[in-house]
């Protein structure tokens, strides 16, 4: 579904992605972990071209999206993205946040878009917040609405860029639960996160990145119990401690 | 006391001179209003071009033109711009009020452009990314997501700009236009009584500015609905 072929990305002189290749099949839940500055967020942001790779190409559903002739806006409609800082639109109500894109892109009528939005809001138990503005919501509520906003576009894949890193600890669970539900329904997901529990429990494949490269990829079971790369062993030993 | 009443009559009543003031007030408001509309349109357009030019090389020529325009307009007095417009560029245009509207509009546009650009750049870049990630193109994201937030942020500054614009139109009388200030001048030159014409003109501007300020406050309150906690 997504084929990333030999992409490099430079920010000025600094090379943040060094010849990265990755294939993601439909239905996979790929979790990318690694230390800060390892390039994992950049890799994710390359998939929907929020960052343009310096070289290499990316195919999405058989289309080369790094080709200048490809209408990237059309491609992005099929790729939902959830950000660390939610990025809800503060000047719009919850309902308007969710329905803006489907309506303005003329994919649905206002009535249909609102009906669908209501179903999604009911699903996450926030239908009573539909007329509120985002600044009245808690972090966990904001992030769940951001997820729902992406879902309203009926994407084929969801990209998550550290979706729980900006949340208070007691709100992480509600967001992860919603993500797990999506995973159970068969959504293709690419998740950059520090939540190792999520990687272990929900991921179908876990990838370790450091210094702009993929150093190890494996099933969660093998990844956490039999890491082979030394850098990964060190990383895991630092974050998985027992009291 | 009798002198004062006499002077009042001379200034406002004799020969129906109040009509002159009314014409002046009407023209001043008309020029300021139309120039404001032109200023907003030019200003927003330029601001969008200039803040998009950073990521889009195709816009670099347009961007250079915008920069030149802003430099020239902000670097010369509006009176001189008005005279140049009236005596060289729009020589064949009879309607001097139209020339004044364009001059003040083009002048205001340069200032609005700078204000609006600051407003656009103050919006977190995550907002643009969120819009793009939903499949909206850059223009739609700008129109529906960035600009509404930016305009809200710059409204106080923008309001001040229009209040200045209203007062700047006082130089419109340099070309054949009877604006408020000019009306006062004409009456004063006929009556040789400076007191009433000058204070009345000042008072009229003051009332207009107070009115504008009230409107500005109202709009700000409406737009801050989403900020309330």
Short mmCIF file of C-alpha atoms in Angstrom, two decimals:
data_model
loop_
_atom_site.label_atom_id
_atom_site.label_comp_id
_atom_site.label_asym_id
_atom_site.label_seq_id
_atom_site.Cartn_x
_atom_site.Cartn_y
_atom_site.Cartn_z
CA UNK A 1 0.00 0.00 0.00
CA UNK A 2 2.81 2.39 0.90
CA UNK A 3 6.24 1.81 -0.62
CA UNK A 4 9.02 4.07 0.55
CA UNK A 5 12.07 3.65 -1.67
CA UNK A 6 15.50 4.94 -0.70
CA UNK A 7 14.40 8.30 0.60
CA UNK A 8 16.83 10.84 1.97
CA UNK A 9 15.95 14.09 3.64
CA UNK A 10 18.29 16.95 4.40
CA UNK A 11 17.55 19.95 6.55
CA UNK A 12 20.31 22.27 5.40
CA UNK A 13 23.51 20.32 5.90
CA UNK A 14 22.02 17.88 8.36
CA UNK A 15 20.91 14.58 6.91
CA UNK A 16 17.91 13.41 8.94
CA UNK A 17 16.92 10.46 6.77
CA UNK A 18 19.66 8.33 5.27
CA UNK A 19 18.42 6.09 2.52
CA UNK A 20 15.31 4.72 4.22
CA UNK A 21 13.12 2.10 2.56
CA UNK A 22 9.94 0.66 4.00
CA UNK A 23 6.92 -1.21 2.69
CA UNK A 24 3.61 -1.08 4.47
CA UNK A 25 0.82 -3.47 3.52
CA UNK A 26 -2.88 -2.89 3.88
CA UNK A 27 -4.09 -3.65 7.41
CA UNK A 28 -0.67 -3.44 9.01
CA UNK A 29 -0.11 -1.50 12.22
CA UNK A 30 3.45 -0.31 11.98
CA UNK A 31 4.87 1.27 15.10
CA UNK A 32 8.03 3.36 14.78
CA UNK A 33 10.08 3.93 17.93
CA UNK A 34 13.45 5.47 18.58
CA UNK A 35 15.20 8.28 20.44
CA UNK A 36 14.39 11.93 19.84
CA UNK A 37 15.96 13.27 16.69
CA UNK A 38 16.22 9.84 15.11
CA UNK A 39 14.15 10.92 12.10
CA UNK A 40 11.03 8.93 12.89
CA UNK A 41 8.66 11.91 12.75
CA UNK A 42 10.32 13.14 9.56
CA UNK A 43 9.83 9.72 7.99
CA UNK A 44 6.15 9.77 8.92
CA UNK A 45 5.73 13.32 7.61
CA UNK A 46 7.32 12.29 4.32
CA UNK A 47 4.54 9.75 3.76
CA UNK A 48 1.96 12.50 3.19
CA UNK A 49 4.56 14.91 1.90
CA UNK A 50 4.36 17.42 4.74
CA UNK A 51 8.11 17.04 4.27
CA UNK A 52 9.36 16.55 0.73
CA UNK A 53 12.13 13.96 0.53
CA UNK A 54 15.40 15.28 -0.90
CA UNK A 55 15.68 12.14 -3.01
CA UNK A 56 13.98 8.77 -3.42
CA UNK A 57 10.33 8.10 -4.08
CA UNK A 58 7.17 7.08 -2.29
CA UNK A 59 4.30 5.12 -3.82
CA UNK A 60 0.86 5.19 -2.28
CA UNK A 61 -1.75 2.78 -3.64
CA UNK A 62 0.32 2.36 -6.79
CA UNK A 63 0.82 6.10 -7.42
CA UNK A 64 4.16 7.81 -7.17
CA UNK A 65 3.30 10.69 -4.85
CA UNK A 66 6.75 12.25 -4.99
CA UNK A 67 6.17 12.85 -8.70
CA UNK A 68 5.41 16.56 -9.20
CA UNK A 69 2.52 15.69 -11.51
CA UNK A 70 0.64 13.78 -8.82
CA UNK A 71 -2.13 15.79 -7.18
CA UNK A 72 -0.90 15.48 -3.62
CA UNK A 73 -4.07 17.08 -2.22
CA UNK A 74 -6.10 14.19 -3.63
CA UNK A 75 -3.65 11.67 -2.15
CA UNK A 76 -3.76 13.33 1.25
CA UNK A 77 -7.53 12.88 1.40
CA UNK A 78 -6.83 9.16 1.70
CA UNK A 79 -4.23 9.60 4.45
CA UNK A 80 -5.39 10.80 7.82
CA UNK A 81 -2.85 12.41 10.10
CA UNK A 82 -2.92 12.96 13.84
CA UNK A 83 -0.45 15.42 15.35
CA UNK A 84 1.30 15.65 18.67
CA UNK A 85 -0.30 19.04 19.37
CA UNK A 86 -3.74 18.08 17.98
CA UNK A 87 -3.88 21.09 15.64
CA UNK A 88 -7.62 21.48 15.97
CA UNK A 89 -8.89 24.69 14.37
CA UNK A 90 -9.49 26.98 17.35
CA UNK A 91 -11.88 29.33 15.53
CA UNK A 92 -14.28 26.52 14.61
CA UNK A 93 -16.61 24.44 16.75
CA UNK A 94 -16.01 20.73 17.17
CA UNK A 95 -18.67 20.00 14.54
CA UNK A 96 -17.14 22.51 12.09
CA UNK A 97 -13.67 21.08 12.70
CA UNK A 98 -14.89 17.65 11.65
CA UNK A 99 -17.04 18.68 8.69
CA UNK A 100 -14.88 21.45 7.20
CA UNK A 101 -12.81 19.30 4.86
CA UNK A 102 -15.60 16.98 3.58
CA UNK A 103 -17.83 20.00 2.88
CA UNK A 104 -15.23 22.32 1.34
CA UNK A 105 -13.89 19.53 -0.83
CA UNK A 106 -17.47 18.84 -1.92
CA UNK A 107 -17.22 15.19 -0.93
CA UNK A 108 -20.41 15.34 1.11
CA UNK A 109 -23.32 17.69 1.54
CA UNK A 110 -23.47 19.63 4.79
CA UNK A 111 -26.30 17.40 6.07
CA UNK A 112 -24.47 14.17 5.28
CA UNK A 113 -21.21 15.45 6.72
CA UNK A 114 -22.92 16.49 9.95
CA UNK A 115 -24.75 13.20 10.22
CA UNK A 116 -21.51 11.31 9.81
CA UNK A 117 -19.76 13.62 12.28
CA UNK A 118 -22.50 12.99 14.84
CA UNK A 119 -22.05 9.23 14.47
CA UNK A 120 -18.31 9.61 15.00
CA UNK A 121 -18.82 11.89 18.00
CA UNK A 122 -21.29 9.49 19.53
CA UNK A 123 -18.82 6.71 19.10
CA UNK A 124 -16.23 8.55 21.19
CA UNK A 125 -18.87 9.76 23.63
CA UNK A 126 -18.42 13.45 22.89
CA UNK A 127 -21.62 14.23 20.99
CA UNK A 128 -22.58 16.75 23.68
CA UNK A 129 -19.48 18.78 22.79
CA UNK A 130 -20.38 19.33 19.16
CA UNK A 131 -21.00 23.07 19.52
CA UNK A 132 -18.07 23.76 21.84
CA UNK A 133 -14.85 25.41 20.74
CA UNK A 134 -11.66 23.35 21.12
CA UNK A 135 -10.21 25.46 23.94
CA UNK A 136 -12.97 24.21 26.24
CA UNK A 137 -11.87 20.59 25.86
CA UNK A 138 -9.28 18.55 27.70
CA UNK A 139 -6.18 17.33 25.88
CA UNK A 140 -7.54 13.80 25.60
CA UNK A 141 -10.84 15.05 24.19
CA UNK A 142 -9.01 17.29 21.71
CA UNK A 143 -6.90 14.43 20.45
CA UNK A 144 -9.85 12.09 20.09
CA UNK A 145 -11.68 14.76 18.11
CA UNK A 146 -8.58 15.26 15.96
CA UNK A 147 -8.64 11.52 15.23
CA UNK A 148 -12.34 11.66 14.40
CA UNK A 149 -11.72 14.68 12.15
CA UNK A 150 -9.31 12.55 10.12
CA UNK A 151 -11.73 9.61 10.09
CA UNK A 152 -14.46 11.82 8.63
CA UNK A 153 -12.48 11.77 5.37
CA UNK A 154 -12.68 7.95 5.24
CA UNK A 155 -8.92 7.54 4.94
CA UNK A 156 -7.24 4.31 3.85
CA UNK A 157 -4.37 4.81 6.26
CA UNK A 158 -3.91 6.77 9.48
CA UNK A 159 -0.60 8.36 10.39
CA UNK A 160 -0.01 9.16 14.05
CA UNK A 161 2.82 11.51 15.01
CA UNK A 162 3.42 11.03 18.75
CA UNK A 163 -0.30 11.34 19.47
CA UNK A 164 0.03 11.01 23.24
CA UNK A 165 3.26 12.91 23.91
CA UNK A 166 1.53 16.19 24.74
CA UNK A 167 -1.12 14.66 26.99
CA UNK A 168 -1.45 14.56 30.74
CA UNK A 169 -0.74 10.99 31.87
CA UNK A 170 -4.31 10.22 32.86
CA UNK A 171 -5.56 11.12 29.38
CA UNK A 172 -3.23 8.87 27.44
CA UNK A 173 -5.45 5.83 27.97
CA UNK A 174 -8.55 7.22 26.28
CA UNK A 175 -6.57 8.12 23.16
CA UNK A 176 -4.75 4.79 22.99
CA UNK A 177 -8.04 2.93 23.46
CA UNK A 178 -9.56 4.73 20.50
CA UNK A 179 -6.47 3.92 18.44
CA UNK A 180 -6.72 0.27 19.46
CA UNK A 181 -10.36 0.20 18.39
CA UNK A 182 -9.37 1.52 14.97
CA UNK A 183 -6.65 -1.09 14.75
CA UNK A 184 -9.12 -3.85 15.63
CA UNK A 185 -11.41 -2.66 12.83
CA UNK A 186 -8.60 -3.25 10.36
CA UNK A 187 -7.41 0.31 9.77
CA UNK A 188 -3.91 0.52 8.32
CA UNK A 189 -1.86 2.53 10.79
CA UNK A 190 1.62 4.01 11.03
CA UNK A 191 2.33 5.21 14.54
CA UNK A 192 5.33 7.11 15.85
CA UNK A 193 5.19 6.82 19.62
CA UNK A 194 7.01 6.32 22.88
CA UNK A 195 4.22 4.10 24.23
CA UNK A 196 5.91 0.70 24.29
CA UNK A 197 2.76 -0.94 25.67
CA UNK A 198 0.89 0.14 22.56
CA UNK A 199 3.70 -1.08 20.29
CA UNK A 200 3.63 -4.46 22.00
CA UNK A 201 -0.12 -4.85 22.25
CA UNK A 202 -1.41 -3.32 19.03
CA UNK A 203 1.49 -3.21 16.58
CA UNK A 204 1.92 -5.89 13.96
CA UNK A 205 5.44 -4.72 13.22
CA UNK A 206 7.79 -2.56 15.25
CA UNK A 207 10.56 -0.48 13.70
CA UNK A 208 13.51 1.00 15.51
CA UNK A 209 15.08 4.12 14.04
CA UNK A 210 18.20 5.93 15.06
CA UNK A 211 20.36 8.51 13.33
CA UNK A 212 18.13 8.63 10.24
CA UNK A 213 18.18 4.89 9.58
CA UNK A 214 15.99 1.89 10.24
CA UNK A 215 18.15 -0.32 12.44
CA UNK A 216 15.72 -3.09 13.23
CA UNK A 217 12.22 -4.18 12.32
CA UNK A 218 10.41 -7.17 13.67
CA UNK A 219 7.22 -8.51 15.17
CA UNK A 220 6.54 -6.95 18.57
CA UNK A 221 7.22 -10.27 20.29
CA UNK A 222 10.70 -10.67 18.79
CA UNK A 223 11.42 -6.93 18.89
CA UNK A 224 11.06 -6.68 22.66
CA UNK A 225 12.30 -10.11 23.72
CA UNK A 226 15.11 -10.78 21.24
CA UNK A 227 16.50 -7.46 20.00
CA UNK A 228 19.61 -8.01 17.86
CA UNK A 229 20.86 -4.49 17.21
CA UNK A 230 23.14 -3.17 19.98
CA UNK A 231 21.74 0.33 19.78
CA UNK A 232 18.21 -1.06 20.18
CA UNK A 233 19.26 -3.18 23.18
CA UNK A 234 20.67 -0.07 24.81
CA UNK A 235 17.51 1.90 23.97
CA UNK A 236 15.22 -0.77 25.39
CA UNK A 237 17.30 -1.19 28.53
CA UNK A 238 16.93 2.51 29.21
CA UNK A 239 13.18 2.75 28.73
CA UNK A 240 11.94 -0.62 29.96
CA UNK A 241 12.88 -0.69 33.58
CA UNK A 242 11.55 -2.90 36.32
CA UNK A 243 10.96 -1.64 39.79
CA UNK B 1 -21.77 86.63 23.78
CA UNK B 2 -23.41 88.43 20.94
CA UNK B 3 -20.20 88.07 18.92
CA UNK B 4 -20.26 84.34 19.47
CA UNK B 5 -23.84 83.98 18.28
CA UNK B 6 -23.09 86.21 15.36
CA UNK B 7 -20.06 84.12 14.44
CA UNK B 8 -22.10 80.93 14.73
CA UNK B 9 -24.69 82.30 12.34
CA UNK B 10 -22.04 83.40 9.89
CA UNK B 11 -20.36 80.00 9.97
CA UNK B 12 -23.36 77.74 9.71
CA UNK B 13 -26.55 79.52 8.74
CA UNK B 14 -25.82 82.35 6.31
CA UNK B 15 -25.79 81.21 2.68
CA UNK B 16 -26.70 77.71 3.94
CA UNK B 17 -23.07 77.03 4.83
CA UNK B 18 -24.01 74.03 6.97
CA UNK B 19 -24.62 72.29 3.64
CA UNK B 20 -20.95 72.71 2.84
CA UNK B 21 -20.03 70.95 6.07
CA UNK B 22 -22.50 68.17 5.36
CA UNK B 23 -21.01 67.67 1.90
CA UNK B 24 -17.57 67.58 3.50
CA UNK B 25 -18.59 65.00 6.07
CA UNK B 26 -20.27 62.89 3.40
CA UNK B 27 -17.20 62.98 1.15
CA UNK B 28 -14.79 62.24 3.98
CA UNK B 29 -16.80 59.20 5.08
CA UNK B 30 -17.25 58.02 1.50
CA UNK B 31 -13.55 58.32 0.65
CA UNK B 32 -12.45 56.68 3.90
CA UNK B 33 -14.92 53.82 3.56
CA UNK B 34 -14.11 52.96 -0.06
CA UNK B 35 -10.37 53.33 0.58
CA UNK B 36 -10.70 50.95 3.54
CA UNK B 37 -12.32 48.31 1.36
CA UNK B 38 -9.62 48.68 -1.30
CA UNK B 39 -6.94 48.68 1.40
CA UNK B 40 -8.20 45.43 2.91
CA UNK B 41 -8.37 43.69 -0.46
CA UNK B 42 -4.90 44.83 -1.57
CA UNK B 43 -3.40 44.26 1.87
CA UNK B 44 -4.69 40.70 2.33
CA UNK B 45 -3.73 39.74 -1.21
CA UNK B 46 -0.19 40.99 -0.77
CA UNK B 47 0.13 39.44 2.67
CA UNK B 48 -0.92 36.05 1.32
CA UNK B 49 1.48 36.33 -1.61
CA UNK B 50 4.37 37.38 0.60
CA UNK B 51 3.86 34.69 3.21
CA UNK B 52 3.35 31.98 0.55
CA UNK B 53 6.38 33.08 -1.47
CA UNK B 54 8.70 31.50 1.07
CA UNK B 55 7.65 27.96 0.05
CA UNK B 56 6.83 28.67 -3.56
CA UNK B 57 9.54 29.88 -5.94
CA UNK B 58 6.98 30.61 -8.67
CA UNK B 59 5.80 33.59 -6.65
CA UNK B 60 9.19 35.24 -6.32
CA UNK B 61 8.61 37.81 -9.11
CA UNK B 62 5.24 38.73 -7.69
CA UNK B 63 6.82 38.93 -4.26
CA UNK B 64 9.47 41.35 -5.51
CA UNK B 65 6.77 43.57 -7.03
CA UNK B 66 4.89 43.57 -3.72
CA UNK B 67 8.02 44.53 -1.83
CA UNK B 68 8.68 47.40 -4.22
CA UNK B 69 5.11 48.62 -3.84
CA UNK B 70 5.31 48.57 -0.05
CA UNK B 71 8.68 50.33 -0.04
CA UNK B 72 7.49 53.13 -2.32
CA UNK B 73 4.15 53.67 -0.62
CA UNK B 74 5.54 53.64 2.90
CA UNK B 75 8.49 55.77 1.88
CA UNK B 76 6.57 58.75 0.50
CA UNK B 77 3.97 61.07 2.05
CA UNK B 78 0.37 60.38 1.14
CA UNK B 79 -0.15 64.03 0.09
CA UNK B 80 2.59 63.67 -2.50
CA UNK B 81 1.05 60.38 -3.68
CA UNK B 82 -2.29 62.13 -4.05
CA UNK B 83 -0.80 64.98 -6.08
CA UNK B 84 1.11 62.56 -8.30
CA UNK B 85 -2.04 60.50 -8.87
CA UNK B 86 -4.17 63.53 -9.64
CA UNK B 87 -1.75 65.51 -11.78
CA UNK B 88 0.17 62.75 -13.60
CA UNK B 89 -1.44 59.32 -13.50
CA UNK B 90 -5.17 60.06 -13.56
CA UNK B 91 -4.91 63.32 -15.54
CA UNK B 92 -7.85 62.33 -17.67
CA UNK B 93 -10.10 61.34 -14.82
CA UNK B 94 -12.52 64.12 -13.96
CA UNK B 95 -13.83 62.58 -10.77
CA UNK B 96 -11.31 63.72 -8.17
CA UNK B 97 -13.09 61.81 -5.40
CA UNK B 98 -12.41 58.61 -7.32
CA UNK B 99 -8.74 59.53 -7.56
CA UNK B 100 -8.65 60.18 -3.82
CA UNK B 101 -10.31 56.82 -3.09
CA UNK B 102 -7.71 54.99 -5.16
CA UNK B 103 -4.83 56.93 -3.66
CA UNK B 104 -5.86 56.35 -0.07
CA UNK B 105 -6.83 52.74 -0.82
CA UNK B 106 -3.49 51.95 -2.42
CA UNK B 107 -1.73 53.74 0.42
CA UNK B 108 -3.65 51.89 3.09
CA UNK B 109 -3.07 48.57 1.30
CA UNK B 110 0.66 48.80 1.93
CA UNK B 111 0.15 49.23 5.66
CA UNK B 112 -2.54 46.56 5.87
CA UNK B 113 -0.21 44.18 3.99
CA UNK B 114 2.43 44.49 6.69
CA UNK B 115 -0.10 44.11 9.49
CA UNK B 116 -1.75 41.11 7.82
CA UNK B 117 1.54 39.39 7.11
CA UNK B 118 2.46 39.58 10.77
CA UNK B 119 -0.98 38.16 11.55
CA UNK B 120 -0.60 35.24 9.14
CA UNK B 121 2.86 34.44 10.40
CA UNK B 122 1.65 34.44 14.00
CA UNK B 123 -0.56 31.40 13.28
CA UNK B 124 1.04 28.12 14.34
CA UNK B 125 2.32 26.20 11.31
CA UNK B 126 0.51 23.12 12.61
CA UNK B 127 -2.71 24.77 11.44
CA UNK B 128 -1.53 24.81 7.82
CA UNK B 129 -0.28 21.23 8.20
CA UNK B 130 -3.58 20.07 9.64
CA UNK B 131 -5.46 21.66 6.74
CA UNK B 132 -3.13 20.13 4.16
CA UNK B 133 -3.25 16.71 5.82
CA UNK B 134 -7.03 16.70 5.40
CA UNK B 135 -6.57 17.12 1.66
CA UNK B 136 -7.39 20.83 1.48
CA UNK B 137 -5.05 22.66 -0.86
CA UNK B 138 -2.92 25.59 0.22
CA UNK B 139 -5.41 28.25 -0.91
CA UNK B 140 -8.40 26.65 0.78
CA UNK B 141 -6.43 26.17 3.99
CA UNK B 142 -5.40 29.82 3.82
CA UNK B 143 -8.96 31.03 3.28
CA UNK B 144 -10.84 28.82 5.72
CA UNK B 145 -8.26 28.17 8.43
CA UNK B 146 -5.37 30.64 8.49
CA UNK B 147 -6.99 33.95 7.47
CA UNK B 148 -9.96 33.82 9.87
CA UNK B 149 -7.55 33.33 12.78
CA UNK B 150 -5.07 35.88 11.47
CA UNK B 151 -7.73 38.54 10.93
CA UNK B 152 -9.01 38.03 14.44
CA UNK B 153 -5.51 38.53 15.81
CA UNK B 154 -4.82 41.70 13.84
CA UNK B 155 -8.21 43.32 14.30
CA UNK B 156 -7.11 45.84 16.96
CA UNK B 157 -4.16 46.96 14.83
CA UNK B 158 -6.30 46.98 11.71
CA UNK B 159 -8.88 49.14 13.46
CA UNK B 160 -6.20 51.67 14.37
CA UNK B 161 -5.03 51.69 10.77
CA UNK B 162 -8.50 52.64 9.57
CA UNK B 163 -8.85 55.32 12.18
CA UNK B 164 -5.57 56.81 10.92
CA UNK B 165 -6.82 56.48 7.36
CA UNK B 166 -9.95 58.45 8.17
CA UNK B 167 -7.85 61.26 9.63
CA UNK B 168 -5.33 61.13 6.78
CA UNK B 169 -8.08 61.90 4.28
CA UNK B 170 -7.94 65.43 5.70
CA UNK B 171 -5.34 66.18 3.03
CA UNK B 172 -7.79 65.28 0.25
CA UNK B 173 -8.44 69.01 -0.20
CA UNK B 174 -5.05 69.38 -1.90
CA UNK B 175 -6.90 68.32 -5.04
CA UNK B 176 -10.34 69.72 -5.91
CA UNK B 177 -12.40 67.84 -3.35
CA UNK B 178 -14.60 69.25 -0.64
CA UNK B 179 -13.85 66.96 2.26
CA UNK B 180 -14.55 67.91 5.85
CA UNK B 181 -11.32 69.84 6.39
CA UNK B 182 -11.66 71.64 3.09
CA UNK B 183 -15.24 72.60 3.91
CA UNK B 184 -14.02 74.21 7.11
CA UNK B 185 -11.31 76.05 5.15
CA UNK B 186 -13.77 77.41 2.62
CA UNK B 187 -16.16 78.67 5.27
CA UNK B 188 -13.32 80.21 7.27
CA UNK B 189 -12.03 82.05 4.21
CA UNK B 190 -15.47 83.51 3.62
CA UNK B 191 -16.33 84.52 7.17
CA UNK B 192 -12.85 85.31 8.52
CA UNK B 193 -14.00 83.61 11.71
CA UNK B 194 -11.65 80.70 12.53
CA UNK B 195 -13.25 79.52 15.76
CA UNK B 196 -16.39 77.63 14.75
CA UNK B 197 -15.17 76.10 11.48
CA UNK B 198 -12.02 74.67 13.05
CA UNK B 199 -13.60 73.35 16.24
CA UNK B 200 -16.55 71.96 14.36
CA UNK B 201 -14.25 70.13 11.94
CA UNK B 202 -12.20 68.71 14.83
CA UNK B 203 -15.34 67.71 16.70
CA UNK B 204 -16.74 65.95 13.63
CA UNK B 205 -13.58 63.86 13.19
CA UNK B 206 -13.69 63.02 16.87
CA UNK B 207 -17.27 61.77 16.65
CA UNK B 208 -16.42 59.63 13.63
CA UNK B 209 -13.41 58.11 15.34
CA UNK B 210 -15.37 57.36 18.49
CA UNK B 211 -18.00 55.69 16.32
CA UNK B 212 -15.38 53.59 14.55
CA UNK B 213 -13.84 52.57 17.85
CA UNK B 214 -17.21 51.40 19.10
CA UNK B 215 -17.76 49.31 15.96
CA UNK B 216 -14.26 47.87 16.31
CA UNK B 217 -14.92 46.82 19.93
CA UNK B 218 -18.14 45.15 18.89
CA UNK B 219 -16.56 43.12 16.11
CA UNK B 220 -13.73 42.07 18.40
CA UNK B 221 -16.19 40.86 21.00
CA UNK B 222 -18.10 38.85 18.41
CA UNK B 223 -14.96 37.24 17.05
CA UNK B 224 -13.55 36.33 20.44
CA UNK B 225 -16.43 33.93 21.01
CA UNK B 226 -14.11 30.96 20.50
CA UNK B 227 -11.68 32.24 23.16
CA UNK B 228 -14.15 32.21 26.01
CA UNK B 229 -13.44 29.61 28.61
#
